[in-house]
Coordinates of C-alpha atoms in Angstrom, one line a residue:
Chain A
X1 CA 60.7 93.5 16.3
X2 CA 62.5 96.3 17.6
X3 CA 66.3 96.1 16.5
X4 CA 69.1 98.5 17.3
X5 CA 71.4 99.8 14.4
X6 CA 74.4 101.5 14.3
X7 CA 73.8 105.1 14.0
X8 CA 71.0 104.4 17.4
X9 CA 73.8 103.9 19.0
X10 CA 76.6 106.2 18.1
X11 CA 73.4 108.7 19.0
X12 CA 73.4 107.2 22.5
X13 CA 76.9 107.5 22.8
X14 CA 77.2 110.9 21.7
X15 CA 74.5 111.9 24.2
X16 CA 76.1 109.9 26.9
X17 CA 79.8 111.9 25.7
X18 CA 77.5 115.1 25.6
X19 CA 79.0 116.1 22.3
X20 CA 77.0 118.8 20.7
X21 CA 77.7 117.6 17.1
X22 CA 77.5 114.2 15.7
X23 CA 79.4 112.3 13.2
X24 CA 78.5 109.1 11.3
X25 CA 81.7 107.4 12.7
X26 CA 80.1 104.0 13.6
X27 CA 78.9 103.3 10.1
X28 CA 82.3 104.0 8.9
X29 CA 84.5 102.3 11.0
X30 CA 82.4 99.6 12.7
X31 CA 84.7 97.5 14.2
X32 CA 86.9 100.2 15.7
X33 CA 87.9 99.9 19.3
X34 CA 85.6 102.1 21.6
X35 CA 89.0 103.8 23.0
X36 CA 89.8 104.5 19.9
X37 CA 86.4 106.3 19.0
X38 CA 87.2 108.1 22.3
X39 CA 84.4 105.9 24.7
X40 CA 86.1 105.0 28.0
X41 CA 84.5 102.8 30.4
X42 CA 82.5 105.6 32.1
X43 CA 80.5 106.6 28.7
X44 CA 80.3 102.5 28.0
X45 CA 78.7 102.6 31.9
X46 CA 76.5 105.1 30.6
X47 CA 75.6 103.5 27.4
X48 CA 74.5 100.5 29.3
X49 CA 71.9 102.7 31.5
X50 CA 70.3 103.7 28.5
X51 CA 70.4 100.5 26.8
X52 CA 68.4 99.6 29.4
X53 CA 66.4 102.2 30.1
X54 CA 65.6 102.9 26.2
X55 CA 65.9 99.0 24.8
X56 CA 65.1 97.0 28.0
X57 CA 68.0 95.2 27.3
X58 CA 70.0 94.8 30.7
X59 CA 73.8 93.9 29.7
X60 CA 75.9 92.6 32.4
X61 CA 78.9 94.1 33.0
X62 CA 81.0 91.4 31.7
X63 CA 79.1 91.3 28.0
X64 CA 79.8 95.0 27.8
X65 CA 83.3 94.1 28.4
X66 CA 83.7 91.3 25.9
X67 CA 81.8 93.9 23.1
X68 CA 85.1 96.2 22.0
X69 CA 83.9 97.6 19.4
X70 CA 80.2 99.5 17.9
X71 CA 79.5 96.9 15.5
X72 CA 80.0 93.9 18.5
X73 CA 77.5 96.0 20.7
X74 CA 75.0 96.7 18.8
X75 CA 75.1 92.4 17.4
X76 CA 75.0 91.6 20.9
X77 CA 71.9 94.2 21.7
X78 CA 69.6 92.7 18.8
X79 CA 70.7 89.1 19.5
X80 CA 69.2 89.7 22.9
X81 CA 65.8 91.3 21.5
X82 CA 65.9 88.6 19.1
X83 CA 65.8 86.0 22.2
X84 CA 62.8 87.8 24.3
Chain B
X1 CA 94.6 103.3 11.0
X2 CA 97.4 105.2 9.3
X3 CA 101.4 104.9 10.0
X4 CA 102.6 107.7 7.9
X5 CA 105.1 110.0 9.7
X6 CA 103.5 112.5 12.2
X7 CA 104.7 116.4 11.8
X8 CA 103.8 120.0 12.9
X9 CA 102.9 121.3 16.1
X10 CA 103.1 118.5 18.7
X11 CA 101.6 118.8 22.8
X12 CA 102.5 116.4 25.5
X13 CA 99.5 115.6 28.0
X14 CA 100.9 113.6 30.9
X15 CA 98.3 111.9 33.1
X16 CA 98.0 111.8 37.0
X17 CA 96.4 109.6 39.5
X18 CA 94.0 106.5 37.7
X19 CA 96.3 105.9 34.9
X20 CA 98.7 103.6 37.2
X21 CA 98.8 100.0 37.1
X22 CA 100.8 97.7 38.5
X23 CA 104.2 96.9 36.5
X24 CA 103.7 100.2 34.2
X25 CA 107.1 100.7 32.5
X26 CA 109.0 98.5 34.3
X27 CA 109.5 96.7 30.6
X28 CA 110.7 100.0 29.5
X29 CA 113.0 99.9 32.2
X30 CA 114.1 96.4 31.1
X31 CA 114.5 96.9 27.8
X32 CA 116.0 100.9 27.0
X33 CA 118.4 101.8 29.0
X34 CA 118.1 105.5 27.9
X35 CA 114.8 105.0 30.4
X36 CA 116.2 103.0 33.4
X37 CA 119.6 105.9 33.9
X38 CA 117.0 108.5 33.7
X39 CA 114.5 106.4 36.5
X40 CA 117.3 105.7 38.5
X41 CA 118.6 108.9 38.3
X42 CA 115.2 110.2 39.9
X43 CA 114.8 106.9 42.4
X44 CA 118.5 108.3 43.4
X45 CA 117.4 111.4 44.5
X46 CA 114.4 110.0 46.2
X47 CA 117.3 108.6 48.6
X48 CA 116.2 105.2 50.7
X49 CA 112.4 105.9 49.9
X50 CA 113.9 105.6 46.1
X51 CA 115.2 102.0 46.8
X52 CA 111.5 100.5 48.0
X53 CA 110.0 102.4 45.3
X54 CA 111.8 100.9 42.8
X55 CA 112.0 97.4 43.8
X56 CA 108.1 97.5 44.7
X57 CA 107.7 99.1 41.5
X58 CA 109.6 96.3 39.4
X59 CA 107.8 93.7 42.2
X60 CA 105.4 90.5 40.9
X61 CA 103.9 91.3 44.1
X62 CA 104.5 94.4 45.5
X63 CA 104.9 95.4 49.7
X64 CA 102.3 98.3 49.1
X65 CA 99.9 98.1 46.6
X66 CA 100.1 100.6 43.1
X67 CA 97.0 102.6 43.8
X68 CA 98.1 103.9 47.2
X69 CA 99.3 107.2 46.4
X70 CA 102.5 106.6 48.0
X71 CA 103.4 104.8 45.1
X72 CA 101.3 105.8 42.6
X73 CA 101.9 109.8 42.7
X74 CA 106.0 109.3 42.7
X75 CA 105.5 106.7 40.2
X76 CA 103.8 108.9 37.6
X77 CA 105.5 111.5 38.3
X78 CA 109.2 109.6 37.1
X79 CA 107.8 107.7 34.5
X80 CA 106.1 111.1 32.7
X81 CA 108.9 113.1 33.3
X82 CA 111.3 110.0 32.0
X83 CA 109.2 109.5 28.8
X84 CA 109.4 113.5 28.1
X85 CA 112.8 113.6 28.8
X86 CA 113.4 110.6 26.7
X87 CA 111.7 111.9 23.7
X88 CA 113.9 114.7 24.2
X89 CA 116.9 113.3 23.7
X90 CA 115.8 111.5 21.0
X91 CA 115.3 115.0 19.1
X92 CA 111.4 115.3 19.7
X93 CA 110.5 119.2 20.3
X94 CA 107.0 120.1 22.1
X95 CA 105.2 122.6 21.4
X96 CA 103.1 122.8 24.2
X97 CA 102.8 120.7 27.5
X98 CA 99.2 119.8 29.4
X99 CA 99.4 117.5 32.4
X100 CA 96.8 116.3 34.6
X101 CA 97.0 116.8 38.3
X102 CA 100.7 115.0 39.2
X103 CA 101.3 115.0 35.6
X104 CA 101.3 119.0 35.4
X105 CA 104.5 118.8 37.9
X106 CA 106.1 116.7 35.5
X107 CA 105.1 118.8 32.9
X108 CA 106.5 122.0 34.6
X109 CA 110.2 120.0 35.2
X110 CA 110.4 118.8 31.5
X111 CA 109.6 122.6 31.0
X112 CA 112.7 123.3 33.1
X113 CA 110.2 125.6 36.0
X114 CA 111.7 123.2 38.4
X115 CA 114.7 120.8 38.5
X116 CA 114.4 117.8 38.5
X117 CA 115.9 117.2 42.4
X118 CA 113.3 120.2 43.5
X119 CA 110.3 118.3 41.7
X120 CA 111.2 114.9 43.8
X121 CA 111.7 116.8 47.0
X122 CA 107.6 118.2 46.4
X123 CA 106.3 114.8 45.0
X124 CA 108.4 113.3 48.2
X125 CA 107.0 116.4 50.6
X126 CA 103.4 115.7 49.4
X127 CA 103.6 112.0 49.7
X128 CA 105.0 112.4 53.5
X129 CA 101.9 114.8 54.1
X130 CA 99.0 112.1 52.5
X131 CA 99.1 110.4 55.8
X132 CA 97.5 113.1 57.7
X133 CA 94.6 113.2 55.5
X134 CA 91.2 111.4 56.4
X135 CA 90.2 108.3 54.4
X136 CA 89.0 109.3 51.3
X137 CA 87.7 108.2 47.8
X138 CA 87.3 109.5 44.2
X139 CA 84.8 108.8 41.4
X140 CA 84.1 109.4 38.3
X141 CA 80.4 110.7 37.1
X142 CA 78.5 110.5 33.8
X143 CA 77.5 114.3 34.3
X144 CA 78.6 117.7 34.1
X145 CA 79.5 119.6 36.8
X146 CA 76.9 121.6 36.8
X147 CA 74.6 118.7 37.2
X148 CA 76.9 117.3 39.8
X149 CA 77.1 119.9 42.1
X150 CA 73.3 119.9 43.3
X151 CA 74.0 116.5 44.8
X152 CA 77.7 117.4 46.8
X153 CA 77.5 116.3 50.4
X154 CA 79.2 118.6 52.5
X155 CA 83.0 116.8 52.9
X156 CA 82.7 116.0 48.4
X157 CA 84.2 118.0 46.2
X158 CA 84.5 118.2 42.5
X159 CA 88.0 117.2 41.8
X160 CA 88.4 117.2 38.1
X161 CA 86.4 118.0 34.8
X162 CA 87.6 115.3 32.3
X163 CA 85.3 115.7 29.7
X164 CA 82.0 117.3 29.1
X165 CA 80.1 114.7 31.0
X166 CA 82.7 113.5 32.8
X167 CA 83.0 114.8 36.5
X168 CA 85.2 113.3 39.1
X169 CA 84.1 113.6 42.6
X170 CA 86.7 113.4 45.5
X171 CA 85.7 113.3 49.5
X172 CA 85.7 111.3 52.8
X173 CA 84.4 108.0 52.3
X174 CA 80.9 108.4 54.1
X175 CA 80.0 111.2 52.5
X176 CA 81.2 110.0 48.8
X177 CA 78.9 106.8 49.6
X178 CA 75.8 108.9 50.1
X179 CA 76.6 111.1 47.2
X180 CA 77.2 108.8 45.1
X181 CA 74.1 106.8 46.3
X182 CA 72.1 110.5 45.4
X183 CA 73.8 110.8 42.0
X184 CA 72.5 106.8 41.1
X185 CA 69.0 107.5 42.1
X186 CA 68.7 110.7 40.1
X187 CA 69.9 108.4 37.3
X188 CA 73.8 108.9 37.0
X189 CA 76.2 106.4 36.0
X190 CA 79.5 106.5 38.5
X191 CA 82.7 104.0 38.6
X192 CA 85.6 104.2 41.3
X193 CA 89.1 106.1 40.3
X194 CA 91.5 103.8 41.9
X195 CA 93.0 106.0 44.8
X196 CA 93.4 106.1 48.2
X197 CA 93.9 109.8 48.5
X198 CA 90.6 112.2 47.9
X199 CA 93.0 114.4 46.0
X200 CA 91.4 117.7 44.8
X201 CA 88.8 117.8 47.8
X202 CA 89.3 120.2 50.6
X203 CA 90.5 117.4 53.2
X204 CA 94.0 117.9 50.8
X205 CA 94.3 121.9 52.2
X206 CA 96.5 121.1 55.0
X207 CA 98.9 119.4 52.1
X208 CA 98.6 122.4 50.3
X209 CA 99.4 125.1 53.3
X210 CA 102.3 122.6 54.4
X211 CA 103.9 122.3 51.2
X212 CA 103.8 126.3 51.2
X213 CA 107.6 126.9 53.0
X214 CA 109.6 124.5 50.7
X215 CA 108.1 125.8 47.7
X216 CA 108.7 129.0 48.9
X217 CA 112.4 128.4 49.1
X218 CA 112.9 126.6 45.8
X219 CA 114.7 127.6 42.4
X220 CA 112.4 128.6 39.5
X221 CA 112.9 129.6 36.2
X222 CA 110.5 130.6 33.5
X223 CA 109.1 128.0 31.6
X224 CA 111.0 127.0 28.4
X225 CA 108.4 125.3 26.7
X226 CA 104.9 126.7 27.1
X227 CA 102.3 124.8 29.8
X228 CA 98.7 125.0 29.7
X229 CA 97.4 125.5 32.9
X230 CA 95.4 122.2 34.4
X231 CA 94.0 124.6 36.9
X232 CA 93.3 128.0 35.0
X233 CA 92.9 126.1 31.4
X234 CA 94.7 129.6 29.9
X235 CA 98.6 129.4 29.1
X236 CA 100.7 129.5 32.4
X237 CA 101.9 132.8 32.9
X238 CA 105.4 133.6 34.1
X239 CA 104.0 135.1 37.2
X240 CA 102.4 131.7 37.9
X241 CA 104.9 129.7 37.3
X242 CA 107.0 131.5 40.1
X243 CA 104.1 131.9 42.8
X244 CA 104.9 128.9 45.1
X245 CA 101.1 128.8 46.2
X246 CA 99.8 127.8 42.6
X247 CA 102.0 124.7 43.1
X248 CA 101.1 124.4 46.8
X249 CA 97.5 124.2 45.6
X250 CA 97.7 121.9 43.0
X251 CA 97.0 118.4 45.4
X252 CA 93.6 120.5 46.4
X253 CA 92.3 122.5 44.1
X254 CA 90.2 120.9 40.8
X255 CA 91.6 119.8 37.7
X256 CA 90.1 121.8 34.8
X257 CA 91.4 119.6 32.2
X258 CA 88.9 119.6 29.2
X259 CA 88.5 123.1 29.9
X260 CA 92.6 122.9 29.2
X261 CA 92.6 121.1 26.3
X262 CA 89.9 122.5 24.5
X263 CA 92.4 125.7 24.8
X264 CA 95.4 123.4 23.6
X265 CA 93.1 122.6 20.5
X266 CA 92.2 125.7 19.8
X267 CA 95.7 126.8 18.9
X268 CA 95.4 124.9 15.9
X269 CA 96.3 121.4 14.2
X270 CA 98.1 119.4 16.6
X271 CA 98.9 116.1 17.6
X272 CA 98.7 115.2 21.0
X273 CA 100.5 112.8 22.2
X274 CA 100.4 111.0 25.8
X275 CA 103.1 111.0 27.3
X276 CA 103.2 108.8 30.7
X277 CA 100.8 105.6 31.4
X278 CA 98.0 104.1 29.3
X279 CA 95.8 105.5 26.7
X280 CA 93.2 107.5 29.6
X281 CA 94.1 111.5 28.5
X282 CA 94.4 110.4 24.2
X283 CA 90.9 108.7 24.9
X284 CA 89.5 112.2 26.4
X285 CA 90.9 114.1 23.7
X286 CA 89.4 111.7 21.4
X287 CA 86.2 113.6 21.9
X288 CA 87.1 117.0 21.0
X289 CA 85.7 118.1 17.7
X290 CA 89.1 118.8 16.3
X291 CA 90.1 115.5 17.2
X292 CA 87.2 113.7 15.4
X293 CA 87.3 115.6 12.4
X294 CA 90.6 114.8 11.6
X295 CA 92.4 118.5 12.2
X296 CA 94.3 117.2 15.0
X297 CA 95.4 113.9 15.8
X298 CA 96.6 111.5 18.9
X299 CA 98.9 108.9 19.8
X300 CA 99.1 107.3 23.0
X301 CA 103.3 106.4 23.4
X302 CA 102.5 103.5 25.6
X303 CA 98.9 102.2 24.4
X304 CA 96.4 100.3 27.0
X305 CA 97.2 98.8 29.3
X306 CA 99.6 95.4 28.4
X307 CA 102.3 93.2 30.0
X308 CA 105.7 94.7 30.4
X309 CA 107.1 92.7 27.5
X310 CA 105.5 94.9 24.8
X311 CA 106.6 98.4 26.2
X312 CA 109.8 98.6 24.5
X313 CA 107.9 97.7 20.8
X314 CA 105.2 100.4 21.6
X315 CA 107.6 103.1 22.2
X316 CA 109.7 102.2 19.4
X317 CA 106.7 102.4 17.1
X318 CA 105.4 105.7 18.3
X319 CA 109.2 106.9 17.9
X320 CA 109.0 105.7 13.9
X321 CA 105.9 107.5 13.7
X322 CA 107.0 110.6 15.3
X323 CA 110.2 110.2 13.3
X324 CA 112.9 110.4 16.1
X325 CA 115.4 107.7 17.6
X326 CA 118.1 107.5 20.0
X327 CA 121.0 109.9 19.5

């Protein structure tokens, strides 16, 4: 079953930011904020679109919300492949 | 996250319109009194228009709401300039200043271009001419602007470039529907800036030629702390700072602010450090790549976002860690 890990998703997000390096960032500090990694609600927007688009996984606007931080997104992406 | 002191070259960014909320340092205003004399010293020469900003501004429910410019633009304006000024006092010397749209005139009176009564009597000019300008919107695009542009309908504009994917738009409200409508189906993600005012659109050029007289006829001095330019993103020049139609233009003409800071970071190891509402311009500058590797770092004075009661504990905390305190 397809799962999402962290370093999927900092890859997203760095897409989304349109940074043209990348880091490992989210496999080092997990559970820091997403303002704090420099994701603002526009890029989380974003990352959503692609979730979607890339995992079929269609997060409401109000789970994105309640996930703060990469590690909480990326549990709350694979909980929901889990469930199909 | 560390909490060691913070030291070497240090640059205020001071944000503009969509970093107001509702009740944004009114706890400041509560609890440091440094802050309230230095609001009330600007409310005071904002004359009656001072009085109902200040009591909406400290309101549970205010007469007119915080994102109508009316409030909001006058609002950021004192509390960035307050904060600098603040920091000031309490021994804190910038290196460098970058605001973002309103912010920028704040900017330019902490950097002593204009005094402080001749900065209130633009912000109050401005605000008088908003009125006169057509219904409007902004929004914020997942995109560059080059990949925004294509889809402008004629009355949009781009208003700002925030970050490298992060274009705000600014226009009439019809026309910023169907655009935006065009940008969603060719797959980009947009949300709302909270403003009533397209500000950096071309519906704000009759602000811009109106404000042209008094600016004309206002005292300038050079700057005494150097500003980089939200509009040119290269350090303002002296010539600049005294032409009254680069600060006439500033409502209408678009915000060039990662452009700006990647200038700001490429003077070296920094810390930035926001300077007015909310965490907004410390998150942007999260993304530059001097930022995320560690050569430069940021600290937002004020944080997200929170209720009034914890203003006075953030500012005190970012004061320890910048290693000043109240004369």
């Amino acid at each position: 079953m397809k799962q999402m890990t962290l370093s999927a998703l900092e890859e997203i997000m760095h897409r989304c930011a349109g940074d043209d390096e990348s880091t490992d960032s989210f496999q080092q500090a997990p559970e820091r904020a997403f303002a704090d990694l420099g994701y603002d609600s526009l890029a989380l927007l974003e990352t959503q679109s692609v979730i979607r688009r890339e995992y079929g996984v269609d997060l409401s606007e109000q789970a994105l919300g309640a996930a703060e931080t990469p590690q909480q997104l990326v549990d709350l992406v694979n909980r929901w492949l889990s469930a199909v | 996250m560390a909490v060691g002191r913070l030291t070497g070259p240090l640059a205020l960014l001071m944000p503009g319109q969509s970093a107001q909320y509702q009740g944004m340092g009114s706890g400041l205003y509560r609890d440091v009194p440094e802050f309230a004399q230095l609001m009330d010293e600007l409310f005071l020469l904002m004359g009656a228009a001072g009085d109902e900003l200040r009591s909406d501004w400290l309101a549970a429910s205010p007469r007119v709401p915080i994102d109508h410019a009316d409030r909001s633009q006058p609002l950021l304006f004192a509390i960035d300039y307050a904060l600098g000024r603040l920091l000031m006092d309490w021994g804190l010397r910038p290196t460098v200043l970058l605001g973002h749209s309103i912010g920028e005139l704040a900017a330019a009176t902490l950097a002593g271009i204009f005094d402080p009564a001749s900065a209130v009597r633009i912000v109050r000019h401005r605000v008088g001419q908003f009125a006169t300008v057509p219904a409007g919107g902004m929004a914020a695009v997942a995109a560059s602007r080059a990949q925004v542009q294509p889809h402008l309908r004629p009355g949009v504009d781009i208003g700002a470039i925030n970050a490298p994917r992060q274009t705000v738009i600014a226009g009439a409200a019809e026309p910023l529907r169907t655009t935006l409508a065009t940008l969603r189906r060719a797959g980009f993600t947009s949300a709302p800036v909270p403003s009533t005012v397209p500000f950096h659109s071309e519906l704000l050029r009759p602000v811009a030629v109106a404000a042209g007289p008094l600016l004309a006829s206002l005292p300038v001095r050079s700057p005494q702390i150097p500003l980089v330019s939200g509009y040119t993103a290269g350090y303002l020049t002296d010539a600049e700072a005294r032409d009254p139609g680069y600060w006439a233009r500033q409502p209408v003409d678009p915000v060039l602010f990662w452009p700006a800071l990647t200038t700001l970071a490429d003077a070296g190891p920094q810390l930035l450090v926001e300077c007015g509402p909310g965490n907004g311009l410390t998150t942007l500058a999260r993304r530059l790549p001097q930022v995320r590797s560690g050569h430069s770092e940021v600290l937002a004075l004020l944080g997200p976002p929170t209720g009034p009661s914890r203003e006075a504990e953030q500012l005190a905390a970012a004061a320890a860690r910048l290693g000043i305190s109240p004369p």
